[in-house]
Amino acid sequence: MLMPDAAAGQQGTSPLTAAPGKSAGSFVDVTAAKGLNFRYLSSHTSRKYLLETMGPGVALFDYDNDGRLDIFLVNGASLDDPTPKGTIPQKTGPQYWNRLYHQKSDGSFEDVTEKAGLQGKGYGMGVAVGDYDNDGYEDLYVTAYGGNRLYHNNGDGTFTDVTEKAGAGGGGWSTSAAWIDLDGDGLLDLVVLRYLQWDFDDVWCGEHKPGYRSYCHPDYFKPIAPLAYHNDGNGRFTEVSQKIGMSKSGKGLGIAIADYDRDGRTDIFIANDSTLEFLYHNKGNGTFEEVGLMSNTAVDGDGRAFAGMGVDFADYNNDGLPDLIVTDLANQMYALFQNNGDGTFNYASYTSGVGPITRPHSGWGVRFLDYDNDGWKDLLIAQGHDLDTIQLTSPNLRYREPMLLARNTGHGFVDVSADSGQVFQQAWAARGMAIGDLDNDGRLDAVVTTNDGPAYILHNETPTQNHWLTLLLVGHKSNRDAIGAEIKVATAKGPQFAVVTTAASYLSASDKRVHFGLGAEKVAQSVEIHWPSGIVQTLKDVIADQILQVDESPREKGK
């Protein structure tokens, strides 16, 4: 396992110093120029079914191994007004299909949905990406209301729906999902969150006058347990949530993974809506224990539950310990939990600047990312309220909101949205967000979805002379995606840490490649990789400004 520097771990600081220069970023909407033409159809009704306002997700992944990221977008389904109880909504036409966009060599995107066989079924919500059979091609798990779908990547540009054979269809209202090797056997397992015990009941919420009917608060509905699918290695999965201690009922919306206590085992955080947040500690024997309250991550700094929606689990202060960011609704402040290094976290929303920046906003997809490559992980957040009537009852709030970009100065976060491009002046009902370097230029880009609206490609054009390094890990004894691997990159200015994952954000899956900003440093003195298998691999004097593939070496001894 990777151990943080002693002084940094104790003080919550880092030997890195904030890079001088421009503080703002530059993100440009290139959706139309790149040929992406998609609209998520929520099928809004006068009944205000809660399902209508929660989606959708997006995935960035390289499905054909050509070195360029492709885009998968989840879509909704047709709803009647009213919709009878017990209905499983269907995609009644191409306008409701999920969509796969292949990135061509010129950087534009072409719709290959029909060729790939990914039109989908049901009212879609989220997507998870992982190579579950270790054949070198990324597979897709698409969550929905009323049943999920597992698509096997055939390696020839097509996918096969193997849900029934795999036994991983689930049920209820599924939201975010994460591929993770739960038991260390080298095969990716799957954790699937579910939101509520919910059906198409005709319940009036909000004021009883025209135009004021609103989506019901989650308190109206009972919680439900997540699903955990063990990969049996033969194309089949077994649901094991009770067996492994992960069957606690919640109202799950966001999921992220990291080894928060540095014991060499990957843990799981679940963002729950308006109830206690869950942190599942990996006990190392194939089982988990929920430690949210004991770790101080279950509630906010005032001891109150909040509307946990999106989440990321990464080391923002470069002390070697993964921290947590959880988005929620306006007037709550997004929750930043700083890892203390002793199994507990400190609610740092006030001291970090995140609280004052975010109090008026409602956030969904969120990721730590170093947009200017200065060596500090910044925050990019997709925003918008869940109530399209919120301005009627709270005139100071908005249903549609601009994106938020917060720069990490090394001493806290500052809002640089206003100076970071016109895209941050546009108001969206944003939901999902995936991060990845779409054009392989060393700057991280984003794809953002909106509720009942288009998806957007945000190209990072931030002017910077800073250097970078992107690592593509290939497991052999470990799972091929190397999900759960921990990476320490050291330069003359200090260390940075990251974990390989495609999960985090909200309903979405990001590029599995791990990106590091190196500031002025042209060389990483060392890259230390702790593979899920226990193998430790170290590279010396790695040249910056490249995408480097690292294969798990059987010659290295585990520690």
Coordinates of C-alpha atoms in Angstrom, one line a residue:
M1 CA 0.0 0.0 0.0
L2 CA 1.1 3.6 -0.5
M3 CA 2.1 5.4 2.7
P4 CA 1.8 9.2 2.9
D5 CA 4.7 11.2 4.0
A6 CA 4.6 11.4 7.8
A7 CA 4.6 15.1 8.2
A8 CA 2.1 15.7 5.4
G9 CA -0.3 13.0 6.9
Q10 CA -0.2 14.6 10.3
Q11 CA -0.6 18.2 9.2
G12 CA -2.9 17.8 6.2
T13 CA -0.5 19.8 4.1
S14 CA 1.9 19.1 1.3
P15 CA 5.4 19.9 0.2
L16 CA 4.0 21.1 -3.1
T17 CA 3.5 24.9 -3.5
A18 CA 0.8 26.4 -5.6
A19 CA 2.0 27.2 -9.1
P20 CA 2.0 30.9 -10.1
G21 CA 0.4 32.2 -13.2
K22 CA -3.1 32.4 -14.5
S23 CA -5.8 31.1 -12.1
A24 CA -8.7 30.7 -14.5
G25 CA -9.4 27.9 -16.9
S26 CA -10.8 27.9 -20.4
F27 CA -13.5 25.4 -21.3
V28 CA -15.2 25.7 -24.7
D29 CA -18.5 24.1 -25.9
V30 CA -17.5 22.2 -29.0
T31 CA -20.6 19.9 -29.1
A32 CA -21.9 21.0 -32.5
A33 CA -18.4 21.2 -34.0
K34 CA -17.7 17.6 -33.0
G35 CA -20.9 16.3 -34.4
L36 CA -22.6 15.2 -31.2
N37 CA -26.3 15.5 -31.5
F38 CA -28.2 14.0 -28.6
R39 CA -31.1 14.9 -26.3
Y40 CA -32.1 13.0 -23.2
L41 CA -35.9 12.6 -23.1
S42 CA -37.3 12.6 -19.6
S43 CA -40.9 12.4 -20.8
H44 CA -42.0 15.0 -18.3
T45 CA -45.7 14.7 -17.3
S46 CA -48.1 16.8 -15.3
R47 CA -47.9 14.1 -12.5
K48 CA -44.4 15.1 -11.6
Y49 CA -43.1 11.5 -11.3
L50 CA -39.7 11.8 -9.5
L51 CA -38.1 9.5 -12.1
E52 CA -38.4 12.4 -14.7
T53 CA -36.0 14.8 -13.0
M54 CA -33.1 12.5 -11.9
G55 CA -31.2 11.4 -15.1
P56 CA -29.1 10.9 -17.0
G57 CA -25.5 9.6 -17.0
V58 CA -22.6 9.5 -19.6
A59 CA -19.5 7.3 -20.1
L60 CA -16.1 8.2 -21.7
F61 CA -14.3 5.0 -22.7
D62 CA -12.3 3.6 -25.6
Y63 CA -14.5 0.7 -26.8
D64 CA -12.5 -0.1 -29.9
N65 CA -9.0 0.4 -28.5
D66 CA -7.9 2.9 -31.1
G67 CA -6.5 5.3 -28.4
R68 CA -9.4 7.8 -28.7
L69 CA -12.2 8.1 -26.2
D70 CA -15.7 7.4 -27.3
I71 CA -19.0 8.7 -25.7
F72 CA -21.9 6.6 -24.5
L73 CA -25.1 8.5 -23.5
V74 CA -28.0 7.0 -21.6
N75 CA -31.6 7.9 -22.6
G76 CA -35.0 7.8 -21.0
A77 CA -38.3 6.2 -22.3
S78 CA -41.9 7.0 -23.0
L79 CA -44.2 7.8 -20.1
D80 CA -48.0 8.1 -20.2
D81 CA -49.8 10.9 -18.3
P82 CA -50.8 9.3 -16.0
T83 CA -48.6 6.1 -16.0
P84 CA -50.3 3.1 -14.4
K85 CA -48.6 1.6 -11.3
G86 CA -46.4 -1.3 -12.1
T87 CA -45.4 0.0 -15.5
I88 CA -41.9 -0.6 -16.8
P89 CA -41.4 2.2 -19.3
Q90 CA -40.3 1.3 -22.8
K91 CA -38.2 2.9 -25.6
T92 CA -41.0 3.3 -28.1
G93 CA -38.9 4.8 -30.8
P94 CA -35.3 5.8 -31.9
Q95 CA -35.7 9.2 -30.1
Y96 CA -35.4 7.2 -26.8
W97 CA -32.4 5.1 -27.7
N98 CA -29.2 5.2 -25.7
R99 CA -26.4 6.4 -28.0
L100 CA -22.8 5.4 -28.7
Y101 CA -20.7 7.9 -30.5
H102 CA -17.4 6.8 -32.0
Q103 CA -14.5 9.3 -32.1
K104 CA -13.0 9.4 -35.6
S105 CA -9.4 10.2 -36.3
D106 CA -10.3 13.9 -37.0
G107 CA -11.7 14.3 -33.5
S108 CA -15.4 14.4 -34.6
F109 CA -18.0 11.8 -33.5
E110 CA -20.2 9.5 -35.5
D111 CA -23.3 7.7 -34.2
V112 CA -22.6 4.0 -34.3
T113 CA -25.5 2.9 -32.0
E114 CA -27.2 0.6 -34.4
K115 CA -24.0 -1.1 -35.5
A116 CA -23.0 -1.6 -31.9
G117 CA -26.4 -2.9 -30.8
L118 CA -26.7 -0.5 -27.9
Q119 CA -30.1 1.0 -28.5
G120 CA -31.1 -0.2 -25.0
K121 CA -34.3 -1.0 -23.1
G122 CA -36.3 0.8 -20.4
Y123 CA -36.0 4.1 -18.7
G124 CA -32.2 4.6 -18.5
M125 CA -30.4 6.3 -15.7
G126 CA -26.6 5.5 -15.4
V127 CA -23.7 3.6 -16.9
A128 CA -20.6 1.8 -15.5
V129 CA -17.6 0.8 -17.6
G130 CA -15.3 -2.2 -16.9
D131 CA -13.7 -5.2 -18.6
Y132 CA -15.4 -7.9 -16.6
D133 CA -14.0 -10.9 -18.5
N134 CA -10.4 -9.5 -18.9
D135 CA -10.5 -9.9 -22.7
G136 CA -9.1 -6.4 -23.3
Y137 CA -12.3 -4.7 -24.3
E138 CA -14.4 -2.5 -22.2
D139 CA -17.9 -3.7 -21.3
L140 CA -21.0 -1.6 -20.3
Y141 CA -23.5 -1.9 -17.5
V142 CA -26.5 0.4 -18.0
T143 CA -28.8 1.1 -15.1
A144 CA -32.5 1.9 -15.4
Y145 CA -35.8 1.9 -13.6
G146 CA -37.2 -1.6 -13.7
G147 CA -34.1 -3.6 -14.8
N148 CA -30.5 -3.1 -15.9
R149 CA -28.6 -4.4 -18.9
L150 CA -25.1 -5.9 -19.2
Y151 CA -23.5 -5.5 -22.6
H152 CA -20.4 -7.6 -23.5
N153 CA -18.0 -5.9 -25.9
N154 CA -17.3 -8.4 -28.7
G155 CA -14.1 -6.6 -29.9
D156 CA -15.4 -6.0 -33.4
G157 CA -17.4 -2.8 -32.8
T158 CA -20.5 -4.7 -31.6
F159 CA -21.9 -5.5 -28.1
T160 CA -24.1 -8.4 -27.0
D161 CA -26.8 -8.1 -24.3
V162 CA -25.8 -10.9 -21.9
T163 CA -28.0 -9.7 -19.0
E164 CA -30.0 -12.9 -18.7
K165 CA -27.1 -15.3 -19.0
A166 CA -25.1 -13.2 -16.5
G167 CA -27.9 -13.0 -14.0
A168 CA -27.1 -9.3 -13.3
G169 CA -30.3 -7.6 -14.3
G170 CA -31.4 -6.5 -10.9
G171 CA -34.7 -4.6 -10.4
G172 CA -36.2 -1.6 -8.8
W173 CA -34.8 1.9 -9.5
S174 CA -31.0 1.6 -10.1
T175 CA -28.8 4.6 -10.3
S176 CA -25.0 4.7 -10.1
A177 CA -22.9 1.6 -10.4
A178 CA -19.2 0.8 -9.9
W179 CA -16.9 -2.0 -11.2
I180 CA -14.5 -3.1 -8.4
D181 CA -12.7 -6.3 -7.5
L182 CA -14.4 -6.9 -4.2
D183 CA -12.5 -10.1 -3.2
G184 CA -9.1 -9.7 -4.9
D185 CA -9.6 -12.6 -7.3
G186 CA -8.6 -10.6 -10.4
L187 CA -12.1 -10.3 -11.7
L188 CA -14.2 -7.2 -11.6
D189 CA -17.4 -7.4 -9.5
L190 CA -20.2 -4.9 -9.6
V191 CA -21.9 -2.7 -7.0
V192 CA -25.3 -1.3 -8.1
L193 CA -27.0 1.5 -6.2
R194 CA -30.7 1.7 -5.9
Y195 CA -32.5 4.9 -5.1
L196 CA -35.9 4.3 -3.5
Q197 CA -38.8 1.9 -3.2
W198 CA -40.8 3.7 -5.8
D199 CA -43.7 3.2 -8.3
F200 CA -45.9 5.4 -10.4
D201 CA -48.2 6.5 -7.6
D202 CA -50.1 9.7 -8.3
V203 CA -49.0 11.7 -5.3
W204 CA -49.4 15.5 -5.3
C205 CA -46.4 17.3 -3.7
G206 CA -46.0 21.0 -3.4
E207 CA -48.7 23.7 -3.1
H208 CA -52.2 22.8 -4.4
K209 CA -52.5 25.5 -7.0
P210 CA -51.8 25.5 -10.8
G211 CA -48.1 25.5 -11.7
Y212 CA -46.9 24.7 -8.1
R213 CA -47.1 20.9 -8.2
S214 CA -43.5 19.6 -7.6
Y215 CA -41.5 16.5 -7.5
C216 CA -41.8 14.7 -4.2
H217 CA -39.0 14.8 -1.6
P218 CA -37.3 11.4 -1.1
D219 CA -38.6 11.4 2.5
Y220 CA -41.9 10.3 1.0
F221 CA -40.4 7.0 0.0
K222 CA -38.7 4.1 1.7
P223 CA -35.0 3.3 1.3
I224 CA -33.8 0.2 -0.5
A225 CA -30.6 -1.8 -0.4
P226 CA -27.9 -1.8 -3.1
L227 CA -27.0 -4.9 -5.2
A228 CA -23.6 -6.5 -5.2
Y229 CA -22.8 -8.9 -8.0
H230 CA -19.8 -11.3 -7.6
N231 CA -18.1 -12.2 -10.8
D232 CA -18.0 -16.0 -10.9
G233 CA -15.6 -16.0 -13.8
N234 CA -17.8 -17.9 -16.3
G235 CA -19.8 -15.0 -17.6
R236 CA -22.2 -15.3 -14.7
F237 CA -22.7 -13.2 -11.6
T238 CA -24.1 -14.0 -8.1
E239 CA -25.9 -11.4 -6.0
V240 CA -24.0 -11.3 -2.7
S241 CA -24.9 -8.0 -1.0
Q242 CA -26.1 -9.7 2.2
K243 CA -23.3 -12.2 2.3
I244 CA -20.6 -9.5 2.1
G245 CA -22.3 -7.0 4.5
M246 CA -23.4 -4.5 1.9
S247 CA -27.2 -4.8 2.3
K248 CA -27.9 -1.7 4.4
S249 CA -30.9 0.2 2.9
G250 CA -30.2 3.7 1.7
K251 CA -31.2 6.1 -1.0
G252 CA -28.1 5.7 -3.2
L253 CA -27.2 8.1 -6.0
G254 CA -23.4 8.4 -6.2
I255 CA -20.6 5.8 -5.7
A256 CA -16.8 6.1 -5.6
I257 CA -13.9 3.9 -4.5
A258 CA -10.5 4.4 -2.8
D259 CA -8.4 2.9 0.0
Y260 CA -9.1 5.6 2.6
D261 CA -7.3 3.9 5.5
R262 CA -4.2 2.8 3.6
D263 CA -4.6 -0.9 4.5
G264 CA -4.1 -2.0 0.9
R265 CA -7.8 -2.8 0.3
T266 CA -10.3 -0.7 -1.7
D267 CA -13.2 0.8 0.2
I268 CA -16.5 2.2 -1.1
F269 CA -18.4 5.4 -0.4
I270 CA -22.1 5.8 -1.2
A271 CA -23.8 9.2 -1.5
N272 CA -27.3 8.8 -0.1
D273 CA -30.1 11.4 -0.7
S274 CA -31.4 13.0 2.6
T275 CA -30.3 10.2 4.8
L276 CA -26.9 9.1 6.3
E277 CA -24.0 8.7 3.9
F278 CA -22.4 5.2 3.8
L279 CA -18.7 4.4 3.9
Y280 CA -18.0 0.7 3.5
H281 CA -14.7 -0.4 4.9
N282 CA -13.1 -3.4 3.2
K283 CA -12.3 -6.0 6.0
G284 CA -10.0 -8.0 3.7
N285 CA -11.9 -11.3 4.0
G286 CA -14.4 -10.5 1.2
T287 CA -16.7 -8.6 3.5
F288 CA -17.4 -5.0 4.3
E289 CA -18.5 -3.0 7.4
E290 CA -20.4 0.3 7.2
V291 CA -18.5 3.0 9.1
G292 CA -20.0 6.3 8.0
L293 CA -20.8 7.5 11.5
M294 CA -17.5 6.3 13.0
S295 CA -15.5 8.0 10.2
N296 CA -17.4 11.3 10.4
T297 CA -18.6 11.0 6.8
A298 CA -22.3 10.2 7.4
V299 CA -23.4 13.8 8.2
D300 CA -22.3 17.3 7.6
G301 CA -20.4 19.5 10.1
D302 CA -23.6 20.3 12.0
G303 CA -24.5 16.7 12.4
R304 CA -27.3 16.8 9.8
A305 CA -28.0 14.5 6.9
F306 CA -28.0 16.1 3.5
A307 CA -29.0 15.4 -0.1
G308 CA -26.0 13.4 -1.2
M309 CA -26.0 13.1 -5.0
G310 CA -22.6 13.1 -6.8
V311 CA -19.3 12.1 -5.2
D312 CA -15.6 11.8 -5.9
F313 CA -12.9 10.1 -3.7
A314 CA -9.4 11.5 -4.4
D315 CA -6.5 13.2 -2.7
Y316 CA -7.0 16.9 -3.2
N317 CA -4.3 18.2 -0.8
N318 CA -1.5 15.8 -1.9
D319 CA -0.9 14.3 1.5
G320 CA -1.3 10.7 0.3
L321 CA -4.8 10.3 1.8
P322 CA -8.0 10.1 -0.4
D323 CA -10.6 12.8 0.5
L324 CA -14.3 13.1 -0.3
I325 CA -16.4 15.6 -2.1
V326 CA -20.2 15.1 -2.1
T327 CA -22.7 17.4 -3.9
D328 CA -26.1 18.2 -2.6
L329 CA -28.9 20.7 -2.8
A330 CA -28.9 24.5 -2.4
N331 CA -28.6 25.9 1.1
Q332 CA -26.7 22.8 2.3
M333 CA -23.2 23.4 1.0
Y334 CA -21.3 20.6 -0.8
A335 CA -19.6 18.4 1.7
L336 CA -15.8 18.2 1.6
F337 CA -14.4 15.6 3.9
Q338 CA -10.6 15.8 4.5
N339 CA -9.0 12.5 5.4
N340 CA -7.3 12.7 8.8
G341 CA -5.2 9.6 8.3
D342 CA -6.6 7.8 11.4
G343 CA -9.7 6.3 9.8
T344 CA -11.7 9.5 10.3
F345 CA -12.5 12.6 8.2
N346 CA -12.8 16.3 9.0
Y347 CA -15.7 18.2 7.5
A348 CA -13.7 20.8 5.7
S349 CA -16.4 22.7 3.7
Y350 CA -15.9 25.8 5.8
T351 CA -12.1 25.9 6.0
S352 CA -11.5 24.9 2.4
G353 CA -13.7 27.6 0.8
V354 CA -16.0 25.0 -0.7
G355 CA -18.9 25.9 1.6
P356 CA -19.2 29.6 0.7
I357 CA -18.7 28.9 -3.0
T358 CA -21.4 26.2 -3.2
R359 CA -24.1 27.1 -0.6
P360 CA -26.5 28.7 -3.2
H361 CA -26.1 25.8 -5.7
S362 CA -27.3 22.3 -6.3
G363 CA -24.7 19.9 -7.6
W364 CA -24.8 16.5 -9.3
G365 CA -21.8 15.2 -11.3
V366 CA -18.5 16.2 -9.7
R367 CA -14.8 15.3 -10.2
F368 CA -11.5 16.3 -8.8
L369 CA -9.3 17.1 -11.9
D370 CA -6.2 19.2 -12.5
Y371 CA -7.5 21.3 -15.3
D372 CA -4.3 23.5 -15.5
N373 CA -1.7 20.8 -14.8
D374 CA -0.2 22.7 -11.8
G375 CA -0.1 19.6 -9.6
W376 CA -3.3 20.4 -7.6
K377 CA -6.6 18.7 -8.2
D378 CA -9.4 21.3 -8.8
L379 CA -13.2 20.8 -8.9
L380 CA -15.5 20.7 -11.8
I381 CA -19.2 20.4 -10.9
A382 CA -22.4 19.9 -12.9
Q383 CA -25.3 21.9 -11.4
G384 CA -29.0 22.5 -11.4
H385 CA -31.9 22.0 -9.0
D386 CA -34.1 18.9 -9.1
L387 CA -37.3 21.0 -8.7
D388 CA -38.3 22.8 -11.9
T389 CA -40.7 24.9 -9.7
I390 CA -38.0 26.0 -7.2
Q391 CA -38.0 29.6 -8.3
L392 CA -41.7 29.9 -7.5
T393 CA -41.1 29.0 -3.8
S394 CA -37.5 30.2 -3.4
P395 CA -36.9 33.2 -5.7
N396 CA -33.2 33.2 -4.9
L397 CA -32.7 29.7 -6.3
R398 CA -32.7 28.4 -9.9
Y399 CA -33.7 25.2 -11.6
R400 CA -31.1 25.7 -14.3
E401 CA -27.6 26.7 -13.2
P402 CA -24.2 27.2 -14.8
M403 CA -21.3 24.8 -14.2
L404 CA -18.9 25.5 -11.4
L405 CA -15.1 25.4 -11.7
A406 CA -13.2 25.8 -8.4
R407 CA -9.4 26.1 -8.5
N408 CA -7.3 24.5 -5.9
T409 CA -4.7 27.0 -4.8
G410 CA -2.9 24.6 -2.5
H411 CA -4.5 26.4 0.4
G412 CA -8.2 26.1 -0.5
F413 CA -10.6 26.5 -3.4
V414 CA -11.6 29.6 -5.2
D415 CA -14.4 30.0 -7.7
V416 CA -12.9 30.8 -11.1
S417 CA -16.0 30.0 -13.2
A418 CA -16.7 33.6 -14.2
D419 CA -13.3 33.9 -15.9
S420 CA -13.2 30.4 -17.4
G421 CA -15.3 30.7 -20.6
Q422 CA -18.8 31.4 -21.8
V423 CA -19.8 27.8 -21.0
F424 CA -19.9 28.9 -17.3
Q425 CA -22.5 31.6 -18.1
Q426 CA -25.0 29.1 -19.5
A427 CA -27.7 27.7 -17.3
W428 CA -28.4 24.0 -17.6
A429 CA -30.4 21.4 -15.6
A430 CA -27.1 19.4 -15.6
R431 CA -26.9 15.9 -14.1
G432 CA -24.2 13.5 -15.2
M433 CA -20.6 14.3 -16.0
A434 CA -17.6 12.2 -17.2
I435 CA -14.0 13.3 -17.4
G436 CA -11.3 12.4 -19.8
D437 CA -8.7 13.7 -22.3
L438 CA -10.7 13.6 -25.5
D439 CA -8.0 14.8 -27.9
N440 CA -5.0 13.4 -26.0
D441 CA -3.4 16.9 -25.6
G442 CA -2.7 16.5 -21.9
R443 CA -5.7 18.6 -20.7
L444 CA -8.7 17.0 -19.2
D445 CA -12.1 17.6 -21.0
A446 CA -15.6 16.8 -19.8
V447 CA -18.9 15.6 -21.2
V448 CA -22.0 16.8 -19.3
T449 CA -25.6 15.6 -19.6
T450 CA -28.7 17.6 -18.9
N451 CA -32.2 16.6 -17.8
D452 CA -34.6 16.6 -20.8
G453 CA -31.9 18.4 -22.8
P454 CA -28.7 18.0 -24.8
A455 CA -25.3 16.6 -23.8
Y456 CA -22.3 19.0 -24.0
I457 CA -18.7 18.4 -24.8
L458 CA -16.5 20.9 -22.9
H459 CA -13.0 21.1 -24.4
N460 CA -10.3 22.2 -22.1
E461 CA -8.3 25.0 -23.8
T462 CA -6.7 26.4 -20.7
P463 CA -3.4 28.2 -21.7
T464 CA -0.6 26.6 -19.7
Q465 CA 3.1 25.8 -20.0
N466 CA 2.7 23.1 -17.2
H467 CA 3.6 19.5 -17.9
W468 CA 1.5 16.4 -17.5
L469 CA 1.6 12.6 -17.4
T470 CA -1.2 10.2 -18.2
L471 CA -0.9 6.5 -17.2
L472 CA -2.8 3.6 -18.8
L473 CA -2.4 0.6 -16.6
V474 CA -3.0 -2.9 -17.9
G475 CA -3.4 -5.6 -15.3
H476 CA -2.4 -9.2 -15.8
K477 CA -2.6 -10.9 -12.4
S478 CA -4.9 -8.0 -11.3
N479 CA -8.0 -7.2 -13.2
R480 CA -7.1 -6.0 -16.7
D481 CA -8.4 -2.5 -16.1
A482 CA -6.3 -2.3 -13.0
I483 CA -9.3 -0.8 -11.1
G484 CA -8.2 -0.3 -7.5
A485 CA -4.5 0.2 -8.4
E486 CA -2.9 3.0 -6.5
I487 CA -0.3 5.3 -8.1
K488 CA 2.2 7.6 -6.5
V489 CA 4.0 10.1 -8.8
A490 CA 6.9 12.0 -7.3
T491 CA 8.6 15.0 -8.8
A492 CA 11.1 17.5 -7.4
K493 CA 8.2 19.5 -6.0
G494 CA 6.6 16.6 -4.1
P495 CA 4.3 13.6 -4.5
Q496 CA 0.8 13.1 -5.8
F497 CA -1.5 10.1 -5.4
A498 CA -4.4 8.6 -7.3
V499 CA -6.5 5.4 -7.7
V500 CA -7.5 3.8 -11.0
T501 CA -11.3 3.8 -11.3
T502 CA -14.0 4.5 -13.8
A503 CA -16.6 5.2 -11.1
A504 CA -17.4 8.5 -9.2
S505 CA -19.4 11.6 -10.3
Y506 CA -23.1 10.9 -10.8
L507 CA -24.6 8.1 -12.9
S508 CA -21.4 8.3 -15.0
A509 CA -18.2 6.6 -15.9
S510 CA -14.9 8.4 -16.7
D511 CA -11.8 7.5 -18.6
K512 CA -9.8 4.8 -16.7
R513 CA -6.5 6.5 -17.6
V514 CA -5.0 8.4 -14.7
H515 CA -3.9 12.0 -15.3
F516 CA -1.3 14.0 -13.3
G517 CA -0.4 17.6 -13.7
L518 CA 3.3 18.1 -13.1
G519 CA 3.6 21.9 -13.0
A520 CA 7.1 23.0 -14.3
E521 CA 8.6 19.5 -13.9
K522 CA 9.6 17.8 -17.2
V523 CA 10.3 14.5 -15.5
A524 CA 8.6 12.4 -12.8
Q525 CA 11.4 11.1 -10.6
S526 CA 9.4 8.0 -9.8
V527 CA 6.1 6.4 -10.6
E528 CA 5.1 3.8 -7.9
I529 CA 2.2 1.5 -8.7
H530 CA 0.5 -0.8 -6.1
W531 CA -1.5 -3.2 -8.1
P532 CA -4.6 -4.9 -6.7
S533 CA -2.7 -8.2 -6.8
G534 CA -0.2 -6.9 -4.2
I535 CA 2.6 -6.4 -6.8
V536 CA 4.5 -3.2 -6.4
Q537 CA 6.1 -1.7 -9.5
T538 CA 8.3 1.3 -9.7
L539 CA 9.4 3.3 -12.8
K540 CA 12.2 5.9 -12.6
D541 CA 12.7 9.2 -14.4
V542 CA 9.6 9.1 -16.5
I543 CA 9.5 11.8 -19.2
A544 CA 6.5 14.2 -19.0
D545 CA 3.9 15.0 -21.6
Q546 CA 3.1 11.5 -22.7
I547 CA 0.4 8.8 -22.4
L548 CA 2.3 5.9 -21.0
Q549 CA 1.0 2.3 -20.9
V550 CA 2.3 0.3 -18.0
D551 CA 1.7 -3.5 -17.9
E552 CA 1.6 -5.3 -14.6
S553 CA 5.0 -7.0 -14.3
P554 CA 5.1 -10.5 -12.8
R555 CA 8.7 -10.0 -11.9
E556 CA 8.0 -7.5 -9.1
K557 CA 7.5 -8.9 -5.7
G558 CA 4.4 -8.1 -3.7
K559 CA 4.8 -6.2 -0.4

